[in-house]
Each structure stands twice: as C-alpha cells, then as structure tokens.
Tab-separated table of C-alpha atoms and ligand atoms in Angstrom:
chain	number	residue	atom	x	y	z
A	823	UNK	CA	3.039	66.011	101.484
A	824	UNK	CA	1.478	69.534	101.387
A	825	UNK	CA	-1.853	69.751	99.076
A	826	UNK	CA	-0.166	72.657	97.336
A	827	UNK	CA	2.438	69.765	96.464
A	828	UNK	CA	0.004	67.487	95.336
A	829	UNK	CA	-1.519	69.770	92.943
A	830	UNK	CA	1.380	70.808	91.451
A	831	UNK	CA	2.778	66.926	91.122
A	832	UNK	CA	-0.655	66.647	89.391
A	833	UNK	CA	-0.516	69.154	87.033
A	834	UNK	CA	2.894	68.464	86.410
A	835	UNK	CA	2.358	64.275	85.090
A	836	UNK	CA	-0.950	65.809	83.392
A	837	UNK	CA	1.237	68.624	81.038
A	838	UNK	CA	2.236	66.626	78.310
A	839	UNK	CA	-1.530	65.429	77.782
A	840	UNK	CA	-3.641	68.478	79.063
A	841	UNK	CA	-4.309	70.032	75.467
A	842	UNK	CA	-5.191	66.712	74.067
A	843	UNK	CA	-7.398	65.772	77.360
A	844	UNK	CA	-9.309	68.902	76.725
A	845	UNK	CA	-9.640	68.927	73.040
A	846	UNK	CA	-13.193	68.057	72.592
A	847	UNK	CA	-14.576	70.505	75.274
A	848	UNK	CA	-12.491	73.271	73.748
A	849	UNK	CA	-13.927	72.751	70.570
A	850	UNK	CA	-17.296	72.233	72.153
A	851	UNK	CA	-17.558	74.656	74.853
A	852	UNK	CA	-14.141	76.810	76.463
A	853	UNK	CA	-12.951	78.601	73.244
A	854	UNK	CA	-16.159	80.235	73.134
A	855	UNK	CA	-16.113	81.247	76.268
A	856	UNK	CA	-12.346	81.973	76.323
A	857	UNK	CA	-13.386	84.658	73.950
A	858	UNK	CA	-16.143	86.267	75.213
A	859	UNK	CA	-13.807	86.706	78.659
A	860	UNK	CA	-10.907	88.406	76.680
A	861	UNK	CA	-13.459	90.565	74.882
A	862	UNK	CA	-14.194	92.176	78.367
A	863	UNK	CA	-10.134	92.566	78.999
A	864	UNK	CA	-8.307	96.097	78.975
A	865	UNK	CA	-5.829	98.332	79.985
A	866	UNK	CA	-1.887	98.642	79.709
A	867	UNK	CA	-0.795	95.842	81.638
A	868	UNK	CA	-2.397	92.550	81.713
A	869	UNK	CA	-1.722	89.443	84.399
A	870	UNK	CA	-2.879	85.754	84.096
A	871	UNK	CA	-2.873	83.804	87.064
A	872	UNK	CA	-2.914	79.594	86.393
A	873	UNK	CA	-1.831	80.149	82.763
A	874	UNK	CA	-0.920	76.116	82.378
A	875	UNK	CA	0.114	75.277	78.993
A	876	UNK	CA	-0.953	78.791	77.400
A	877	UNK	CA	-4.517	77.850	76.080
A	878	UNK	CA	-5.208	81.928	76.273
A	879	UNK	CA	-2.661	83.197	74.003
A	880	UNK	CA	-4.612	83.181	70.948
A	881	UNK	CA	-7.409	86.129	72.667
A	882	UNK	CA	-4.248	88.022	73.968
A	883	UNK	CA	-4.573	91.567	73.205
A	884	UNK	CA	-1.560	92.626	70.978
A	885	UNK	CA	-1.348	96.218	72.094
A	886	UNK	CA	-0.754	95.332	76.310
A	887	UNK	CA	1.983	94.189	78.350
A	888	UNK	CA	0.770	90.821	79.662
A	889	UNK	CA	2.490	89.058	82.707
A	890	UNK	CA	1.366	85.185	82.990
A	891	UNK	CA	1.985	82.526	86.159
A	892	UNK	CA	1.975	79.271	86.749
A	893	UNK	CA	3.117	76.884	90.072
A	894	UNK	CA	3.391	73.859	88.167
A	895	UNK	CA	6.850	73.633	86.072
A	896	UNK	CA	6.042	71.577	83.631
A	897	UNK	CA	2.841	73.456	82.542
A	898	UNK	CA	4.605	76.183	82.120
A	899	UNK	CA	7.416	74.785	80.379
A	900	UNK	CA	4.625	73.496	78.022
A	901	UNK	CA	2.930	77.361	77.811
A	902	UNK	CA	7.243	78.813	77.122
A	903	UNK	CA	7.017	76.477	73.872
A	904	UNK	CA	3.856	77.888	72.725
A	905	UNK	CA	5.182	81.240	73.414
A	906	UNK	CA	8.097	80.369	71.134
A	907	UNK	CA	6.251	78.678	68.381
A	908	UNK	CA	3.787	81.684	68.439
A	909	UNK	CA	6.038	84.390	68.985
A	910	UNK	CA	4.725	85.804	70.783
A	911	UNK	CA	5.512	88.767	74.066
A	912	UNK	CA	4.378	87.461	77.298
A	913	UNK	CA	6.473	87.635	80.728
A	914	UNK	CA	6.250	84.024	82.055
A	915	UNK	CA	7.468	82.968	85.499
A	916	UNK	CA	6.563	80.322	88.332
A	917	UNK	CA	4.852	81.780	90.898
A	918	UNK	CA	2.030	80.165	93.326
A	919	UNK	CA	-1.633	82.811	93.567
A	920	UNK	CA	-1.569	82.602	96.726
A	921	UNK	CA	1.406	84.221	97.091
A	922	UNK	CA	2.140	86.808	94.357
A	923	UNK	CA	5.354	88.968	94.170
A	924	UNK	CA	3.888	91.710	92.502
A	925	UNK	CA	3.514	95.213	94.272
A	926	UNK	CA	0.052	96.394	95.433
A	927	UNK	CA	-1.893	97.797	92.632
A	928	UNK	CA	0.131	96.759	89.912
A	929	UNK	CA	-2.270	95.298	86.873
A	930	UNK	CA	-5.315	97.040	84.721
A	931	UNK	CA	-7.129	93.372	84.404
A	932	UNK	CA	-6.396	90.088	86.014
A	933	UNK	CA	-7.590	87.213	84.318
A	934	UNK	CA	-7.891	83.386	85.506
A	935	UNK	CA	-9.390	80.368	83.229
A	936	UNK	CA	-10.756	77.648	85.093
A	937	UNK	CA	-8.147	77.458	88.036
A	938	UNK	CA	-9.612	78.415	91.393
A	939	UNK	CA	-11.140	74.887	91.507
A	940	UNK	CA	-7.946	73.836	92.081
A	941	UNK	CA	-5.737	76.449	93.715
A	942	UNK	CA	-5.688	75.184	97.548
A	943	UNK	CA	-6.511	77.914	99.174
A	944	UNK	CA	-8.997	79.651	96.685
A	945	UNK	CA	-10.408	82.648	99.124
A	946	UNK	CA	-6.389	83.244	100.004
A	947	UNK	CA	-5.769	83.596	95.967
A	948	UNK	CA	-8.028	85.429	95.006
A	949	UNK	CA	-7.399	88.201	97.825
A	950	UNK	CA	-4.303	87.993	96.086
A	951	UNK	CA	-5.536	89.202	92.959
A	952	UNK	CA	-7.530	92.084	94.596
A	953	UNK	CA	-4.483	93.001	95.853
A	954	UNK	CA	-2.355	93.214	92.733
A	955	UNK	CA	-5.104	95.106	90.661
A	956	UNK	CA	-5.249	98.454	90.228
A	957	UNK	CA	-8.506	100.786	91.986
A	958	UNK	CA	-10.557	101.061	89.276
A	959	UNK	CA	-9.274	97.672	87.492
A	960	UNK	CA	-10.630	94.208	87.243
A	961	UNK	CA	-10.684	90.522	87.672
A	962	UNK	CA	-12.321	87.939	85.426
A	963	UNK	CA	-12.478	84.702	86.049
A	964	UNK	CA	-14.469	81.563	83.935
A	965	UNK	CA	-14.762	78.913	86.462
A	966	UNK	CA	-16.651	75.685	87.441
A	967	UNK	CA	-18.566	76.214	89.667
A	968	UNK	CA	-21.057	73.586	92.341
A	969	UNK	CA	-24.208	73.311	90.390
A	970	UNK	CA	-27.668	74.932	91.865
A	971	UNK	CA	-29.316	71.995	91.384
A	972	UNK	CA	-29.642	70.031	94.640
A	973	UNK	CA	-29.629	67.068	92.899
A	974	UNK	CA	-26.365	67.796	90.547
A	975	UNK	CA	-24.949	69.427	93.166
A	976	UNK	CA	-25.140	65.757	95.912
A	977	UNK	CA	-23.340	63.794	92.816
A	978	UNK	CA	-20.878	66.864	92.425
A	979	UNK	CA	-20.016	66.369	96.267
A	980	UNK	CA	-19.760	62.713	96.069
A	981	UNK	CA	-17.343	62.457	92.921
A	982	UNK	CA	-15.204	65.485	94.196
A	983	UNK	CA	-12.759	63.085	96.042
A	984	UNK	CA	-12.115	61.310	93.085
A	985	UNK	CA	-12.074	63.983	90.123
A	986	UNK	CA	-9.713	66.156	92.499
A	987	UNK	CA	-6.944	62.714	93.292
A	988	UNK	CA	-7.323	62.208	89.123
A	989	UNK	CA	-7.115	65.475	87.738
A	990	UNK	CA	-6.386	68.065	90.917
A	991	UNK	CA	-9.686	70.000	90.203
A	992	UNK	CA	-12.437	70.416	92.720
A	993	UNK	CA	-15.863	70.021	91.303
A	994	UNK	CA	-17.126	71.298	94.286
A	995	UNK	CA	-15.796	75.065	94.388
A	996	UNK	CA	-18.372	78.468	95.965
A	997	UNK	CA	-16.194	81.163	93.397
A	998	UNK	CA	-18.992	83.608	93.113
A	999	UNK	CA	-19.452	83.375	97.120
A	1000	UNK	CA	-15.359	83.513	97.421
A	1001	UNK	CA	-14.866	86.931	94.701
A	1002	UNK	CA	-17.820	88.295	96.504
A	1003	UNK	CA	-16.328	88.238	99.895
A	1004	UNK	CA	-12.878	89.958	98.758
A	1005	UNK	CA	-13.713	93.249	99.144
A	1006	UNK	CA	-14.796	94.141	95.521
A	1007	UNK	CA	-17.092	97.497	94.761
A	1008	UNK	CA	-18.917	95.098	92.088
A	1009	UNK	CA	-19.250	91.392	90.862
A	1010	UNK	CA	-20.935	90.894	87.940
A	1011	UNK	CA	-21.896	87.392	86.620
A	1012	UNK	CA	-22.464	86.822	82.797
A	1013	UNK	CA	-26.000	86.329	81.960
A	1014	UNK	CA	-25.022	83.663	79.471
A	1015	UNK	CA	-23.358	81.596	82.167
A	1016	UNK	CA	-24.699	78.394	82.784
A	1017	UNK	CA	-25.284	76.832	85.527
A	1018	UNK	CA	-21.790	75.245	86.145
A	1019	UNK	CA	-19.212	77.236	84.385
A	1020	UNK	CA	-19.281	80.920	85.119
A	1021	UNK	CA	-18.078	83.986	83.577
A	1022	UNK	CA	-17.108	86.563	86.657
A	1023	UNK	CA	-16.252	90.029	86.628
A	1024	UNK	CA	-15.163	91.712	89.686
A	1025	UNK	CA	-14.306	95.796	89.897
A	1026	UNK	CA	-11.648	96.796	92.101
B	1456	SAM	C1	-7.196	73.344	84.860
B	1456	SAM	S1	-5.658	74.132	84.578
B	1456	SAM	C2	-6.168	75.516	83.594
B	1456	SAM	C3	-5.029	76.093	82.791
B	1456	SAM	C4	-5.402	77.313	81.917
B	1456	SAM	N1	-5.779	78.441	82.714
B	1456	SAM	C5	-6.497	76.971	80.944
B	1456	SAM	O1	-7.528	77.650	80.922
B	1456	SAM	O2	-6.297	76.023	80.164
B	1456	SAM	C6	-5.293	74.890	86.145
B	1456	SAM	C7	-3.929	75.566	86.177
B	1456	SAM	O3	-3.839	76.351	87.368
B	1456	SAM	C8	-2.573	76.155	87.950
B	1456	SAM	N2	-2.687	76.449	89.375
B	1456	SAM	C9	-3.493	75.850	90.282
B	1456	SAM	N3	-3.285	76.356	91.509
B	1456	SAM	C10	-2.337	77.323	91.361
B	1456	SAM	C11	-1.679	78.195	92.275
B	1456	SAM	N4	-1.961	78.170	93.585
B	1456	SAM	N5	-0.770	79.065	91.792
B	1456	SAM	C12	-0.463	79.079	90.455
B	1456	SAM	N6	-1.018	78.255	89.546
B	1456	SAM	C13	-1.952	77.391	90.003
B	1456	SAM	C14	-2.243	74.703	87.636
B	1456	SAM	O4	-0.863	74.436	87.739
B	1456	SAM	C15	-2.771	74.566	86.223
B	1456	SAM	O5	-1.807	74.919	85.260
C-alpha cells in the first residue's frame, strides 16, 4: 500500500473522533493560534489546503471566495456537515496537495493548519501551493515543527514511528527549511511562535 494510502485510511477511521481528540488543545492552545493566522489572511479568493473536518470555518473571512481541500473522504464529509450546519459558502472538493488542479496563479492567500506533518511528500506540496498563488500573494501555514532542542528533538525522532502509524502525523517535520526552499521572495516566522508549533508566512 502507497503511504499516500495509508494516510488517508488514517485520517479516514480518525474523522468521526478528530474534534473530540483535539478538544482540550483547541481550547488550550490552536484556537488562539487559528486566529492570529486568519488575522494575517486577505484578498478575493481564498484556498485551504488539508481542511479535515472544517476546524477553520469560524476565522473565515465573510467578504472572500474561499476554496477548501481535503484527500481523505471522510474528513471532508465531516467538514460538508459543518458547512451545512453553519451555512456557510465554501467550495469543498477532494483533492491530494501534492497534486492540485487549480491553474497557475490562481489564489490571493493559501492557508494550511497543521497538515504538512503529514502530507507525504511535504517539499512536493508545498511547491504546489507556490504554484497556485498569485505573485504578490501568500501562504501561511501553523505547523509542528522538530523542536531546537537537541534533547526534545532525539525523543521527537524516536516516537515519530509510532505517533505517525497512530495518528498519520510526523513529529519530526523541517517546514520552515521546506517553505524556504520553494522559491519564495520572503518567509517570515511569527515571533510568538514557540518552539514546536510555528506560525509561517511566505510571499509569493
Ligand atoms: C491533522 S489534520 C488537520 C486538519 C485541519 N487543517 C485542522 O487544522 O484541524 C491533517 C489534514 O490534512 C489532510 N491531508 C494530509 N495530507 C494531505 C494531502 N496530501 N492532500 C490533501 N489533504 C491532506 C488530512 O486528510 C487531514 O484532514
């Protein structure tokens, strides 16, 4: 089986519990920083890549024309009821990062929430999203990332295995390194970042 199989089989058994898995750090520590990434979003037309079961719809700007993907079905079957209970306008469809149908140059920001740790082929997906934003536009990405500390980082190495066959995320994942070798004019990284989960912003 294919790893881009895997992690889809993955995310698809982990759907119906993903919200409820992630409660307490939500509470604790994403929403916070799910807000302080769509505070940085604009323009006319708006992409998520990764979208699982919708988590961002709450920070979507109401004035833009937002696009949203997904590879796993059942994630996004989960993120299509939230759409419906919310009502809310967003252009849903299954569609793997690494290989986007969208033309060249197509979206003002591009926006991913913790999923290059587990997209297979991170470097390949996020040339992807270089691709589909427009000169002048932007990605931003909040990501785990491998900790600086040498220490941290030798237990983060040693459990990746294991977190990645329970949950399909790497632990392990270089995405500052990865956006900065795309081809970018800037990458900026939050100064409130921590030292494991970044806030990225790349300029096209
Ligand atoms: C940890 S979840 C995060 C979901 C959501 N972005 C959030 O912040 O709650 C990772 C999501 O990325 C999706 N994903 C991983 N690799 C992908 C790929 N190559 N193409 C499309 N979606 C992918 C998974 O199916 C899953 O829904």
């Amino acid at each position: 089986m294919s790893e881009t199989t895997n992690i889809i089989n993955r995310y698809n058994r982990l759907a119906p519990y993903f919200d409820g898995m992630e409660a307490v750090l939500e509470g604790l520590i994403f929403s916070r920083w799910r807000k302080r990434l769509w505070s940085k979003v604009n323009g006319e037309h708006i992409l998520e890549v990764g979208v699982g079961t919708g988590k961002n719809f709450r920070w979507n700007p109401a004035d833009a024309r937002l696009t949203a993907i997904d590879f796993s079905p059942k994630m996004l079957e989960k993120a299509r009821q939230k759409r419906a209970r919310k009502e809310l306008e967003v252009h849903l469809e299954l569609m793997d990062v690494e290989r986007l149908y969208f033309a060249d140059n197509s979206f003002d920001t591009v926006v991913a929430t913790f999923v290059f740790c587990s997209v297979p082929l991170p470097r390949k997906g996020l040339r992807e999203l270089y691709r589909v934003c427009k000169p002048g536009g932007q990605v931003i990405l909040l990501e785990h990332v491998l900790s600086s500390n040498r220490i941290l980082a030798w237990f983060m190495q040693l459990l990746n295995p294991l977190i990645l066959r329970l949950v399909g995320a790497n632990i392990n994942r270089q995405t500052i390194k990865h956006v900065q070798s795309c081809g970018f004019s800037h990458v900026n990284v939050d100064s409130r970042s921590g030292d494991i989960i970044k806030l990225i912003q790349a300029i096209k």
